[in-house]
Amino acid sequence: MTAADLDLPLIASGKVRELYDLDDRLLLVASDRISTYDVVHPNGIPDKGKVLTGISVFWFDKTAHIIPNHYISATDGVPDKVRGRAMVVKKLTMLPVECVVRGYITGSGWKDYQATGRVSGIQLPPGLRESEKLPAPIFTPSTKADEGHDEPIDLERAAEILGDRELAGRLRDVSIALYSHAAGLAAERGVILADTKFEFGIDEADPARPLVLGDEVLTPDSSRYWPVEGYEPGHGQPSFDKQYVRDWASSTGWDKAPPAPEIPADVVAGTRARYVEAYELITGEPFDGWLSRTS
Ligand SMILES: N#Cc1c(N)ncnc1-c1cnn(CCN2CCOCC2)c1
């Protein structure tokens, strides 16, 4: 699968998203590409990009009272070719720290905890089980690696990288406030928000140079969502959206190294259904509503 191939300057691209230049603004495009075990499959999931964009727009609206964000529009200025899976955003000076908040101990955090009893330098109580809820959400930043995995850092290192101890503290406080608010709303809908990653920037176009929430926000690609039903500490939890395709990938005997296998039609259809279900559970709205708003 290729990038959206728009007649616009491409200024950044990742495994599943691209960023195009609109002069004083940017166009953030989410593709239908899907990666498992950090490898992108050759065929995508129809409407995945639209689901993730719709979820970001939902959360930008629900969190704007906590911190301003870069979202401008999902219609005005969006080319027809990517309508529904793209948003016009403010051009920010992005901060070189990924702001991860964990409400539950899992993934790389679980591995660090098993080895050291700490996550990103934060001492945790002994005896926690995998996937257990933490006594309070923790801020576990990482550096943005160009290739490979991001490196976990502690708050002091984040302050050194930013060159600003107060800004590092603000990123911690705002990230935890955003996570806590979102986790509360998700819980009302029967969904556990286990952890998430935020990216922030500075809006230099504003003389006040405010801190602004950027990137995608609280999507299944930047977060771990688990169904409350069936939640059980002591082992890994099924990913709300990707478990179906992960289980298939594991069943094929694939060694998790590139190239990733082509996803069969039935697994594509099942995965699309999980993404649409995630949209409707998280937002409380029918996915068709997003499609009609942005068509
Ligand atoms: N969002 C945003 C944003 C902004 N509003 N202003 C300036 N730069 C960025 C920006 C540039 N790179 N990234 C990392 C996220 N990328 C998204 C595309 O895909 C690759 C990863 C964010």
Tab-separated table of C-alpha atoms and ligand atoms in Angstrom, residues 13-14 17-19 26 28 70 89-92 94 199 215, ligand 1:
chain	number	residue	atom	x	y	z
A	13	SER	CA	5.365	9.934	7.134
A	14	GLY	CA	5.140	6.976	9.468
A	17	ARG	CA	0.125	8.103	8.528
A	18	GLU	CA	1.408	11.034	6.493
A	19	LEU	CA	1.735	14.766	7.066
A	26	LEU	CA	-0.775	20.936	7.773
A	28	LEU	CA	-2.609	14.928	8.806
A	70	HIS	CA	-4.007	21.616	16.836
A	89	VAL	CA	-4.189	21.049	11.796
A	90	LYS	CA	-2.183	24.019	13.056
A	91	LYS	CA	1.525	23.988	12.228
A	92	LEU	CA	3.362	23.557	15.556
A	94	MET	CA	6.764	19.772	18.031
A	199	GLU	CA	2.606	14.495	21.420
A	215	ASP	CA	-0.672	14.368	16.530
B	1	LIG	N1	0.773	16.343	14.424
B	1	LIG	C1	1.494	17.197	14.148
B	1	LIG	C2	2.385	18.244	13.761
B	1	LIG	C3	1.930	19.597	13.782
B	1	LIG	N2	0.631	19.908	14.130
B	1	LIG	N3	2.776	20.594	13.423
B	1	LIG	C4	4.044	20.301	13.057
B	1	LIG	N4	4.522	19.054	13.025
B	1	LIG	C5	3.726	18.015	13.379
B	1	LIG	C6	4.328	16.672	13.339
B	1	LIG	C7	5.395	16.294	12.547
B	1	LIG	N5	5.674	14.987	12.824
B	1	LIG	N6	4.832	14.584	13.785
B	1	LIG	C8	4.902	13.220	14.358
B	1	LIG	C9	3.684	12.446	13.971
B	1	LIG	N7	3.766	12.133	12.539
B	1	LIG	C10	2.452	12.298	11.940
B	1	LIG	C11	2.485	11.899	10.467
B	1	LIG	O1	3.013	10.584	10.330
B	1	LIG	C12	4.298	10.439	10.905
B	1	LIG	C13	4.299	10.785	12.366
B	1	LIG	C14	3.986	15.582	14.116
